[in-house]
XYZ file of C-alpha atoms in Angstrom:
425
model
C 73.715 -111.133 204.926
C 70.742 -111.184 207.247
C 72.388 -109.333 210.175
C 73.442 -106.675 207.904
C 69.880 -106.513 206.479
C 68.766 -106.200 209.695
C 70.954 -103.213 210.919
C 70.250 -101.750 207.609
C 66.257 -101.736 208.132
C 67.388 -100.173 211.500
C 69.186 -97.553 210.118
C 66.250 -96.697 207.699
C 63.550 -96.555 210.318
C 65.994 -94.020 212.481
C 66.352 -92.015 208.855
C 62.608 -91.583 208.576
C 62.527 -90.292 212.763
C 60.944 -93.948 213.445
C 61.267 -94.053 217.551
C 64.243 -95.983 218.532
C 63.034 -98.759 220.663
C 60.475 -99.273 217.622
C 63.537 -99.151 214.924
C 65.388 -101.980 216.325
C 62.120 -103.793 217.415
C 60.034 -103.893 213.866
C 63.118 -105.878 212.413
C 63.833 -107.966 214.948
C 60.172 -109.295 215.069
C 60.058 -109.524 211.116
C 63.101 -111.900 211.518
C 61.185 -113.953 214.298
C 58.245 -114.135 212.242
C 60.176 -115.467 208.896
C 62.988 -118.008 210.951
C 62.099 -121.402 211.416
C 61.963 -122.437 214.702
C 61.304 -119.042 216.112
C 58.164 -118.040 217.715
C 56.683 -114.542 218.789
C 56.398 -116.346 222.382
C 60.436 -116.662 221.803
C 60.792 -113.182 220.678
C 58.461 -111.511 223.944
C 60.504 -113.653 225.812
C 64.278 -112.241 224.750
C 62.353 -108.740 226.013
C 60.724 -109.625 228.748
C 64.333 -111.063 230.363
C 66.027 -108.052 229.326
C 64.006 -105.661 231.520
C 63.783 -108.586 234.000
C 67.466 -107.595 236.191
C 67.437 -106.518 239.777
C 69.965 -103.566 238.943
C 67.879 -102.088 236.514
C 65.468 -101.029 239.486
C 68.504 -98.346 240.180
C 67.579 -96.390 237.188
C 63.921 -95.114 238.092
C 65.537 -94.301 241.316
C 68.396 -92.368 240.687
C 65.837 -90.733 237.591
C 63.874 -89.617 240.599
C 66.918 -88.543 242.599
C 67.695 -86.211 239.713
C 64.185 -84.594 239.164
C 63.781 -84.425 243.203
C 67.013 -82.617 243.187
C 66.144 -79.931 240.860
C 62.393 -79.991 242.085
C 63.470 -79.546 245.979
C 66.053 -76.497 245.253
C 68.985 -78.969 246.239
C 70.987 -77.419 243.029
C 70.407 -74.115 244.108
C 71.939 -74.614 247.738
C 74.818 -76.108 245.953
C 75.002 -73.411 243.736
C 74.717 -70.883 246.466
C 77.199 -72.469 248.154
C 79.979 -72.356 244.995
C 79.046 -69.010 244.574
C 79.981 -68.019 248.257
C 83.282 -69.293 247.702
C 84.667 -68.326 244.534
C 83.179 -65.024 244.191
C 86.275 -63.370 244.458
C 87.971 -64.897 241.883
C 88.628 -64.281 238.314
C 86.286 -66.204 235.985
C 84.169 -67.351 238.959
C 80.948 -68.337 237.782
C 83.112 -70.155 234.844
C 84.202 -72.619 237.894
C 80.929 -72.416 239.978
C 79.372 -73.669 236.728
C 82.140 -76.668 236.227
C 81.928 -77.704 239.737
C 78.176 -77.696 240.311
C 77.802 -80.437 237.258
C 80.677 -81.852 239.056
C 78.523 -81.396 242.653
C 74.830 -82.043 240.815
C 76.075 -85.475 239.172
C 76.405 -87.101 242.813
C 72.394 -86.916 242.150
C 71.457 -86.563 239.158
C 73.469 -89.368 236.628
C 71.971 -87.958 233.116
C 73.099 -84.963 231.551
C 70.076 -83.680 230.448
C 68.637 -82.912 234.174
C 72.325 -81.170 234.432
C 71.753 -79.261 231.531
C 68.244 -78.499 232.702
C 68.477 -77.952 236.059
C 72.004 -75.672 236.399
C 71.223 -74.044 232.669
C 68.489 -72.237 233.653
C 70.726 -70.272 236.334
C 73.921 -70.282 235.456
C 73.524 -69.059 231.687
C 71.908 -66.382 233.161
C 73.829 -65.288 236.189
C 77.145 -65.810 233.392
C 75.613 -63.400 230.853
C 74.868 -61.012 233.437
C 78.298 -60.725 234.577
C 79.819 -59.908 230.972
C 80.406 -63.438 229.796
C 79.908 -64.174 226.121
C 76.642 -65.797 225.882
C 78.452 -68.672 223.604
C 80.576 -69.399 226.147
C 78.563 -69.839 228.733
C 76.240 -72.036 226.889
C 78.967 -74.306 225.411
C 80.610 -74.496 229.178
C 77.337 -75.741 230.651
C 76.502 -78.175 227.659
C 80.175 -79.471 228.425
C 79.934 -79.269 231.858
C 76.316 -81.322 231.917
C 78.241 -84.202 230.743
C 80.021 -85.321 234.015
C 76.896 -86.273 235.352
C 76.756 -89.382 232.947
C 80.239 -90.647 233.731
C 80.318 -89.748 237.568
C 78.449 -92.095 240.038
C 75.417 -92.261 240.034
C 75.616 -92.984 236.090
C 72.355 -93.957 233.971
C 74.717 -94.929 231.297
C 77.185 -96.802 233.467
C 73.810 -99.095 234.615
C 72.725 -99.651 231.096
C 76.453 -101.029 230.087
C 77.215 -103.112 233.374
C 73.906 -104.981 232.965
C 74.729 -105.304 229.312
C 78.277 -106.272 229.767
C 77.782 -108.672 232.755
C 79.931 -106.567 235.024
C 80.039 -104.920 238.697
C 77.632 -101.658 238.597
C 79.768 -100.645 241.993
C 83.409 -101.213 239.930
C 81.794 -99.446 237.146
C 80.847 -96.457 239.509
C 84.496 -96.522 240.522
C 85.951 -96.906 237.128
C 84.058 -93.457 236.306
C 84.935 -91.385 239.006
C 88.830 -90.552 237.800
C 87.582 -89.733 234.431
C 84.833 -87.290 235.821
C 87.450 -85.474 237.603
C 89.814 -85.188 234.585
C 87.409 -83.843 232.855
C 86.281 -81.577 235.552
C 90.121 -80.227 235.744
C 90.304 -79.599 231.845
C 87.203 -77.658 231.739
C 88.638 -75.278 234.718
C 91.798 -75.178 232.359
C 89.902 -73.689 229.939
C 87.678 -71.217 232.081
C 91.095 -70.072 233.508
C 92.144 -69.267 230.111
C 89.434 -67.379 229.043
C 89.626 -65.396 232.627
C 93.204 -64.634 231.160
C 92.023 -63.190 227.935
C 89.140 -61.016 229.203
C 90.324 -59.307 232.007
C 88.287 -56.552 231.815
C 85.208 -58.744 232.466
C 83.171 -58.158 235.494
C 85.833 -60.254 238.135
C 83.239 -60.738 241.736
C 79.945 -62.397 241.110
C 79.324 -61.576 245.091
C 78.180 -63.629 247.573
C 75.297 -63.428 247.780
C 75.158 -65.206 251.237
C 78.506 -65.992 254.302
C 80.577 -68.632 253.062
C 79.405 -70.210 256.653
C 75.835 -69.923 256.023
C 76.124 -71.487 252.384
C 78.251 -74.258 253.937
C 75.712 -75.214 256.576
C 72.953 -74.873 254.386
C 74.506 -77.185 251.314
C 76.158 -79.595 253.916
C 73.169 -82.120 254.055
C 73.011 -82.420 250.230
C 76.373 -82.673 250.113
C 76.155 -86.071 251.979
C 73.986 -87.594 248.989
C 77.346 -88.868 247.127
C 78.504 -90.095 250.571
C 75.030 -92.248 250.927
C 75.720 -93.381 247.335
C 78.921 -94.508 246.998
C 79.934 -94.826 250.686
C 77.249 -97.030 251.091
C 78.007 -98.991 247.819
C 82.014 -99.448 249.063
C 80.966 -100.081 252.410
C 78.675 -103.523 251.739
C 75.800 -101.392 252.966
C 74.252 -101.143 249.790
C 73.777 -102.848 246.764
C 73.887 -99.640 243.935
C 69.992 -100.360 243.530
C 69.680 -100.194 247.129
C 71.589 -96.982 247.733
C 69.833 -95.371 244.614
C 66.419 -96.112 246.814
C 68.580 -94.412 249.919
C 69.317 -91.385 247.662
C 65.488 -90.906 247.197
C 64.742 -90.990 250.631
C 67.136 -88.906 251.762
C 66.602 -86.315 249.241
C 62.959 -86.332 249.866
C 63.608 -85.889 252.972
C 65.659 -82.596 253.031
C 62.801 -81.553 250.463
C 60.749 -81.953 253.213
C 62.979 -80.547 255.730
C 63.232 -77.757 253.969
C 59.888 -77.251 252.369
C 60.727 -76.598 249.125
C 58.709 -78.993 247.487
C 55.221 -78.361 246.884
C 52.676 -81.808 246.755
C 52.069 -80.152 243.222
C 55.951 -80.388 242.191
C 56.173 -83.877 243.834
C 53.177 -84.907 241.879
C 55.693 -83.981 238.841
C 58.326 -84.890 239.289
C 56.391 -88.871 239.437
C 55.472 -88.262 236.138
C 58.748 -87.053 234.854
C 60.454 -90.616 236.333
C 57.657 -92.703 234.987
C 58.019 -90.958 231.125
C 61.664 -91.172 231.500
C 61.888 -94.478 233.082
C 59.292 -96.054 230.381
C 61.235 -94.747 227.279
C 64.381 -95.854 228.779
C 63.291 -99.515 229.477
C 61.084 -99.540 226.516
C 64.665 -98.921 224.739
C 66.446 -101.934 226.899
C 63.668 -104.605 226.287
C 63.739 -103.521 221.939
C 67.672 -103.883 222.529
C 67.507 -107.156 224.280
C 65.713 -109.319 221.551
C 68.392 -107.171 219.211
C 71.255 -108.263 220.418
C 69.894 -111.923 220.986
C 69.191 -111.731 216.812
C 72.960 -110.067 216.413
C 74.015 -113.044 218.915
C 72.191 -115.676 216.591
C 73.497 -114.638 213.768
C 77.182 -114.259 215.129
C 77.753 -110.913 214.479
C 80.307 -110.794 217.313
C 82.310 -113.110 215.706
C 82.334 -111.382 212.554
C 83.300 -108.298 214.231
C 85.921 -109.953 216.280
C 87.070 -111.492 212.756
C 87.110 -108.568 211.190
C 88.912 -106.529 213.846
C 91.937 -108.711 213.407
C 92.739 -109.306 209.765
C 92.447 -105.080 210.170
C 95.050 -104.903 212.770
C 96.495 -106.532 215.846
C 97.244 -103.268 217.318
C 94.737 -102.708 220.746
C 95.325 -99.298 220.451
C 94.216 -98.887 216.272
C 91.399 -101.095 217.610
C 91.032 -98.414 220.247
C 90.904 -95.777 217.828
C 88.584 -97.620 215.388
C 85.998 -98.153 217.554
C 86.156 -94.250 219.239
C 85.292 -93.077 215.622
C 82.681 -95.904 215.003
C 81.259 -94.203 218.454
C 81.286 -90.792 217.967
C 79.477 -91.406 214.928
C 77.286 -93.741 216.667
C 76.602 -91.424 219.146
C 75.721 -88.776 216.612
C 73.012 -90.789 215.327
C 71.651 -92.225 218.726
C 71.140 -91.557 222.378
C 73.593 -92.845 224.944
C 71.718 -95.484 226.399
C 70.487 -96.962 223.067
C 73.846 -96.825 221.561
C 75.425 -98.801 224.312
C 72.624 -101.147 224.530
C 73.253 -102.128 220.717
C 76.965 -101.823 220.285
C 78.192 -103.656 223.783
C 77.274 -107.640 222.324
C 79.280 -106.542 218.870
C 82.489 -104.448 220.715
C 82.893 -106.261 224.098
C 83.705 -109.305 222.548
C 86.583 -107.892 220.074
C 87.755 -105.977 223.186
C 88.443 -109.229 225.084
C 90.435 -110.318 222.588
C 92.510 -107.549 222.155
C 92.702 -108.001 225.921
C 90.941 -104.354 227.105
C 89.185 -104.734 230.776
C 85.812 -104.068 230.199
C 85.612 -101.792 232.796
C 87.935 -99.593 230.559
C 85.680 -100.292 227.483
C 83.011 -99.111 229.291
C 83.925 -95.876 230.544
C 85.086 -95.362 226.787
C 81.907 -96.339 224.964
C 79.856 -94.090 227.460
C 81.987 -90.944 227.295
C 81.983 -91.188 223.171
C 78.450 -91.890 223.340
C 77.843 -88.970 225.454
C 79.291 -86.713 223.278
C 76.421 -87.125 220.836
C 74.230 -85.193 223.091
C 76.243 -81.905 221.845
C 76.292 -82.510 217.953
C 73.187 -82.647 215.495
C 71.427 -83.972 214.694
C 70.238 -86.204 217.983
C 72.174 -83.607 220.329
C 69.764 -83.479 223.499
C 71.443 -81.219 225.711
C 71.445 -78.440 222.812
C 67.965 -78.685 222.667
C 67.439 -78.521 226.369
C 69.791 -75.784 226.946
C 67.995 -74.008 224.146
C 64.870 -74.337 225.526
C 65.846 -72.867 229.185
C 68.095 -70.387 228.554
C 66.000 -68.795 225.421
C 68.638 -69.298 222.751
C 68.397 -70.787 219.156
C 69.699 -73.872 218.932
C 72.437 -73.028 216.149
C 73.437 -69.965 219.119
C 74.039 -73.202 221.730
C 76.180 -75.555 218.523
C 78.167 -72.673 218.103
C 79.203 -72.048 221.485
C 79.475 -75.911 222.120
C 82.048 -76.467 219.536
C 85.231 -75.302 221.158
C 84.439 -77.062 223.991
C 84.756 -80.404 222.053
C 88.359 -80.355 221.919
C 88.547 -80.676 226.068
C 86.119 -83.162 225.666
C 88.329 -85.139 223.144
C 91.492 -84.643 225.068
C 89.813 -86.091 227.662
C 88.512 -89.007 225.726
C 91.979 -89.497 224.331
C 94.044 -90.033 228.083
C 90.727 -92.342 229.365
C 91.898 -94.296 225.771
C 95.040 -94.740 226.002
C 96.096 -94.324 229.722
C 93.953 -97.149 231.407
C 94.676 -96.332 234.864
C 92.474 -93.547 234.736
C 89.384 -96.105 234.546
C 91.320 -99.089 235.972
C 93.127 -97.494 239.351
C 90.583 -96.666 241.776
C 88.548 -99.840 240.891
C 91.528 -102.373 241.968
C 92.298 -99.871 244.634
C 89.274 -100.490 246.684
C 87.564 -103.990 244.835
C 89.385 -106.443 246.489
């Protein structure tokens, strides 16, 4: 009765556009303040310890890595070099847009920076070339969302630290899925080459495939930093996410395309972004430490099996209790409040939680391209110029590969689970 008071206060506060962090924190220190035996002390406590977690210094990093990215014209030199290499054929800036997300997610983990850093070109340069503009808004909203299940993921930090597992297996478990989903979306730009063949077919080099090559190679090492260094016991992940920094500072440098101006910046971007984000973690640690108290995992688990003993109805419960979640809330607050209730019930129905994860962050993920939380369609409306019901219209076919591709990570778990025990010994 009092947990479901609780989530129902939540749910209020969100209705009325109460902040997030504040939503789950105002009943969670009401609850303090009426329980015997509780204290405020108890209840700063729960938050402090959430925030207080060694890998959690990864996430202002690989923030920064993202901004940096954009900031330093690293995207562009990837861009460039995509560009000089598919030029020729049909539906090419379709693909260069696919595989730069694919490229820009090495760096940048979130999808928004995707969405704002390869949106403002590639809309463009796609409507300029006789692409619907629909299309080419609904590709790069899809597109954007590699970057949070490809290494380096925000989201993937956020549910490791929540979930008590391996940020570097997590990385791993992610990195299938990000190229499945990679592959469908070129399925689909192939198709639409196929029904508009009178569309403009060579987007031109605009530079030697050589000279792109040489000029993206040293940003094209970032992933190798990242995860090489992660696989190799170089790195911890919060060590190679301060590695990543360095090293793309240092091509910005190299190259002088950052200005002390931008730099100045792109700090402030990391510290807004990295303050909401941990504001969200410490409201989300005294939350689940109330859900925990009041054995709402339990009654989950409970629940879950007088509904069915079938893992994959559970599977399919918990993908629509997601996508709705997702809907309502942004990725890293969703997973932050549903991973005490779900991981539980998951273990019993015997799902890896490496599996789980990569599940509840793609579904969550989705919610940045429906109303009415939907970030990315109100980032890529703000760069490219287009209304926001222009961007949900041209992001809705692009659900279904996103679904397909939620459906095999669901149901085939070697997609999440195969690369993982391949190289985790």
């Amino acid at each position: 009765m009092i947990l479901a008071a609780l989530i129902c206060a939540m749910m209020v506060l969100l209705f009325i556009r109460i902040p997030v962090a504040i939503s789950m924190l105002l009943p969670c220190l009401v609850y303090a303040m009426l329980s015997p035996g509780i204290t405020l002390g108890v209840a700063l406590q729960q938050c402090m310890g959430s925030i207080d977690s060694f890998p959690l210094l990864a996430v202002p990093l690989f923030v920064m890595t993202g901004y940096l990215s954009n900031a330093g014209g690293l995207a562009d030199r990837l861009f460039r070099l995509l560009l000089s290499l598919f030029g020729k054929i049909p539906g090419s800036l379709g693909y260069v847009n696919v595989i730069s997300s694919l490229l820009f997610s090495w760096m940048s983990g979130a999808a928004i920076a995707d969405a704002a850093g390869l949106g403002s070109v590639l809309v463009p340069a796609m409507k300029k070339r006789g692409y619907d503009e629909g299309f080419a808004l609904g590709l790069t909203g899809a597109s954007s969302l590699i970057g949070p299940i490809m290494p380096p993921s925000i989201p993937a930090i956020m549910y490791a630290v929540a979930a008590g597992v391996s940020v570097g297996s997590l990385f791993l478990a992610g990195v299938l899925p990000a190229l499945v989903l990679t592959a469908i979306l070129c399925v689909f730009v192939f198709i639409d080459a196929q029904r508009n063949p009178l569309r403009e077919k060579h987007a031109g080099p605009q530079v030697s495939v050589m000279t792109a090559v040489v000029s993206a190679l040293p940003v094209l090492l970032t992933p190798v930093i990242i995860l090489g260094g992660i696989l190799g016991g170089v790195f911890t992940p919060t060590e190679a996410a301060a590695a990543a920094v360095m090293w793309v500072l240092f091509l910005s440098c190299c190259y002088q395309s950052l200005s002390l101006n931008a730099f100045r910046g792109v700090l402030v971007k990391t510290a807004s972004t990295t303050g909401s984000i941990m504001l969200i973690v410490a409201a989300a640690g005294l939350f689940g430490w109330v859900i925990a108290r009041e054995q709402g995992p339990q009654a989950v688990t409970e629940a879950m099996l007088a509904l069915t003993d079938n893992p994959y109805v559970f599977l399919l419960l918990i993908n629509v209790a997601l996508l709705i979640t997702g809907m309502l809330l942004e990725p890293v607050a969703g997973l932050l409040i549903t991973v005490p209730v779900l991981l539980p019930a998951a273990l019993e129905f015997g799902i890896d939680p490496l599996q789980l994860g990569i599940i509840m962050i793609l579904n969550l993920v989705l919610g940045l391209l429906t109303p009415p939380v939907g970030l990315v369609l109100y980032v890529l409306s703000s760069v490219t110029g287009a209304s926001v019901q222009t961007v949900i219209r041209g992001t809705v076919p692009f659900l279904i590969p996103l679904l397909v591709t939620l459906l095999l990570i669901t149901f085939v778990p070697a997609f999440s689970l195969w690369l993982p025990g391949f190289l985790v010994k």
